[in-house]
XYZ file of C-alpha atoms in Angstrom:
223
model
C 126.918 124.600 71.604
C 126.239 128.188 70.626
C 129.145 129.412 72.801
C 131.444 128.214 70.404
C 129.590 130.364 67.720
C 129.161 133.392 69.572
C 132.657 134.332 70.677
C 131.920 137.905 71.158
C 128.501 138.893 72.295
C 128.850 142.621 71.791
C 130.249 141.765 68.360
C 127.162 139.541 67.577
C 124.879 142.219 68.496
C 126.669 145.169 66.729
C 127.106 143.356 63.758
C 123.637 142.621 63.344
C 122.272 146.390 63.816
C 125.035 147.113 61.168
C 123.399 144.668 59.046
C 119.841 145.689 59.291
C 120.791 149.532 59.156
C 121.870 148.628 55.416
C 118.564 146.887 54.381
C 115.910 148.696 52.393
C 113.036 149.174 54.442
C 110.713 147.429 52.517
C 108.546 143.912 52.459
C 110.978 142.443 50.081
C 113.757 143.849 52.442
C 112.260 142.535 55.789
C 111.960 138.840 54.043
C 115.937 138.483 52.625
C 114.515 139.154 48.992
C 111.355 136.829 49.952
C 108.876 139.148 49.720
C 106.649 136.974 47.314
C 106.022 134.755 50.331
C 104.715 137.565 52.783
C 100.886 136.199 51.826
C 101.735 132.537 52.498
C 103.110 133.760 55.876
C 100.480 136.055 57.036
C 97.720 133.690 56.005
C 99.516 130.305 57.717
C 99.873 132.750 60.968
C 96.347 133.793 60.891
C 95.051 130.600 60.725
C 97.197 129.533 63.415
C 96.269 132.569 65.839
C 92.667 132.325 65.334
C 92.271 128.846 66.862
C 93.080 130.579 70.174
C 91.273 134.032 70.106
C 87.590 134.568 71.204
C 85.805 135.061 74.245
C 85.284 132.512 77.283
C 87.278 130.159 79.310
C 91.111 129.616 78.072
C 90.511 131.938 75.347
C 93.030 134.417 74.408
C 91.251 138.286 74.198
C 92.021 140.653 71.040
C 92.842 143.725 73.113
C 96.603 144.583 72.535
C 99.416 142.543 70.683
C 103.272 143.281 70.781
C 105.001 142.690 67.280
C 108.818 141.772 68.123
C 111.398 142.544 65.690
C 108.528 144.326 63.718
C 110.666 145.709 61.132
C 108.251 148.338 59.118
C 105.427 146.577 60.285
C 104.446 144.033 57.886
C 103.128 141.472 60.401
C 101.303 144.446 62.350
C 99.637 145.591 59.094
C 98.243 142.139 57.904
C 97.918 139.869 60.936
C 97.550 141.970 64.231
C 95.722 145.059 63.287
C 93.131 143.401 61.990
C 92.888 141.221 64.879
C 93.465 143.437 67.564
C 92.116 146.716 69.108
C 96.010 148.120 69.604
C 99.448 147.045 68.820
C 102.966 147.622 69.761
C 106.021 147.490 67.688
C 109.534 146.896 68.914
C 112.569 146.942 66.462
C 116.325 147.554 66.877
C 116.469 149.754 63.685
C 115.069 153.281 63.701
C 114.522 153.392 60.269
C 112.283 150.696 59.921
C 109.762 152.233 62.786
C 109.909 155.646 60.897
C 109.126 153.957 57.703
C 106.465 151.789 59.611
C 104.394 154.920 60.575
C 103.680 155.597 56.870
C 103.410 152.002 55.944
C 100.830 151.179 58.116
C 98.490 153.855 56.762
C 95.088 155.007 58.500
C 95.086 151.876 60.609
C 98.412 152.693 62.064
C 96.503 155.155 64.750
C 95.760 152.251 66.476
C 99.449 151.697 67.005
C 100.055 152.912 70.528
C 104.033 152.497 71.055
C 106.721 152.269 68.828
C 110.161 150.982 70.604
C 113.046 151.180 69.460
C 115.117 148.675 71.550
C 117.108 145.284 70.889
C 114.949 142.304 72.528
C 118.057 141.388 74.631
C 117.334 144.781 76.475
C 113.547 145.211 75.992
C 111.178 145.038 78.745
C 107.546 144.121 78.284
C 105.197 146.093 80.482
C 103.624 143.807 82.715
C 100.314 142.328 81.980
C 99.804 144.534 78.972
C 99.680 142.032 75.976
C 97.338 139.554 74.859
C 99.606 138.079 71.996
C 103.399 138.692 71.850
C 104.389 137.626 68.280
C 108.001 137.040 67.989
C 108.672 136.053 64.122
C 112.062 135.451 62.385
C 114.116 137.439 65.324
C 115.111 134.798 67.782
C 118.173 134.176 65.895
C 119.467 137.471 66.540
C 119.418 136.561 70.617
C 121.855 134.377 72.362
C 120.518 131.611 74.271
C 120.707 133.262 77.840
C 119.130 136.483 76.253
C 116.493 134.401 74.678
C 115.457 132.929 77.959
C 115.443 135.904 79.692
C 113.504 137.672 76.845
C 110.865 134.975 76.990
C 110.592 134.991 80.727
C 110.068 139.086 80.407
C 107.385 138.331 77.745
C 105.656 135.832 79.962
C 105.293 138.779 82.822
C 103.986 140.859 79.955
C 100.971 138.640 79.306
C 97.254 139.476 80.335
C 95.569 136.249 81.738
C 95.184 133.948 79.105
C 97.705 135.564 76.751
C 99.914 133.895 74.395
C 103.639 133.971 73.357
C 103.814 132.919 69.620
C 107.110 132.056 68.342
C 107.555 131.772 64.298
C 111.004 131.087 63.091
C 113.201 129.278 60.753
C 114.569 125.749 62.011
C 117.613 124.137 61.445
C 117.573 120.203 60.725
C 120.479 119.536 63.586
C 122.328 121.594 65.667
C 123.156 125.465 65.532
C 124.002 126.905 62.272
C 125.627 130.490 62.404
C 124.780 132.985 59.697
C 127.748 135.211 59.483
C 126.049 137.623 56.869
C 123.442 138.978 59.214
C 124.938 137.727 62.478
C 122.208 135.331 63.589
C 122.001 131.811 64.782
C 119.315 129.012 63.201
C 118.528 126.370 66.209
C 117.102 122.901 65.690
C 113.915 122.008 67.386
C 115.302 119.871 70.209
C 117.591 123.082 71.093
C 114.502 125.424 70.856
C 112.537 123.372 72.807
C 115.090 123.136 75.770
C 115.464 127.179 75.741
C 111.627 127.427 76.098
C 111.672 125.182 78.726
C 114.148 126.959 80.656
C 112.170 130.179 80.018
C 109.305 128.150 82.132
C 106.893 128.091 79.355
C 104.971 125.365 77.920
C 104.370 124.594 74.122
C 100.564 124.504 73.757
C 100.798 124.105 70.034
C 103.428 123.683 67.406
C 102.973 123.489 63.464
C 104.911 123.962 60.694
C 104.430 126.631 58.189
C 103.635 124.585 54.558
C 103.925 126.021 51.015
C 107.326 128.015 51.741
C 110.119 127.360 48.925
C 112.238 124.183 49.132
C 115.453 126.167 49.570
C 114.990 128.042 52.506
C 114.947 126.699 55.939
C 111.853 125.152 57.699
C 109.744 127.482 59.546
C 107.664 126.375 62.828
C 105.302 128.173 64.564
C 105.160 127.563 68.632
C 102.346 128.992 70.716
C 103.626 129.425 74.449
C 102.106 129.959 77.661
C-alpha cells in the first residue's frame, strides 16, 4: 500500500527535511503545537520503560541509550538522561541538535554524541546501546527503510538491550500526511514490518490521556 503513497522516495525525504527546518526549536515545535502533552507523554514512557530496567537475568541495563529523531532533546532531557549514564542523539536537523546542547543544561555533559543524519542512513555502532528509543519518527521512513533501520538497531543493542517504538497508529491502513511528508501506519502494518526486521514484540501498550483529536499512540518494546 505504501508504494502508492510514496511515489518519489527522494522527494519524500527532502520535503520532510524542509518541513522540519521551518519548525521552531521548542518543545511546542517538536510536538506540532501540542507541547501541553509532553509531561503526560514522558510519564507514560517512564512507567513503560522502568518495567524492563534493572540488574539480573533478562533485565535491561542502564548504561547508554540512543534517542532517535531526538529533535532538541525533549525525551533525552526528561526520560533518558534521568535513567541512563550516557545518551546519544540522532536527528536530521542540525539546528535542533545545536539547540539541544543548551536545552539539556548541565546534564547534557552526559551526552556523548550528537549525530546529524536521517534514520534511513544512520548506522548505530554495534553493541553500544542498552535502549534505542524511536518516537514519533517512523512515519518519515519508507517500509523498506524502516525494516532495514530496525535491523541495524538490533545489531546496535547490548545483551538484553531493548528497542522501543512509540508512535501514532492509524485506525486502518496507511494514511499520508502531505504537510510534513510522513505516513501513519495501522498496527497490523507496523507489526508486519517489525516481523520482517526479525524482531519480536515483548510488550505493547496504548498511551493514555492524550487529546481525543489526535491519533492513538502505542508503545512497543522489541527484541
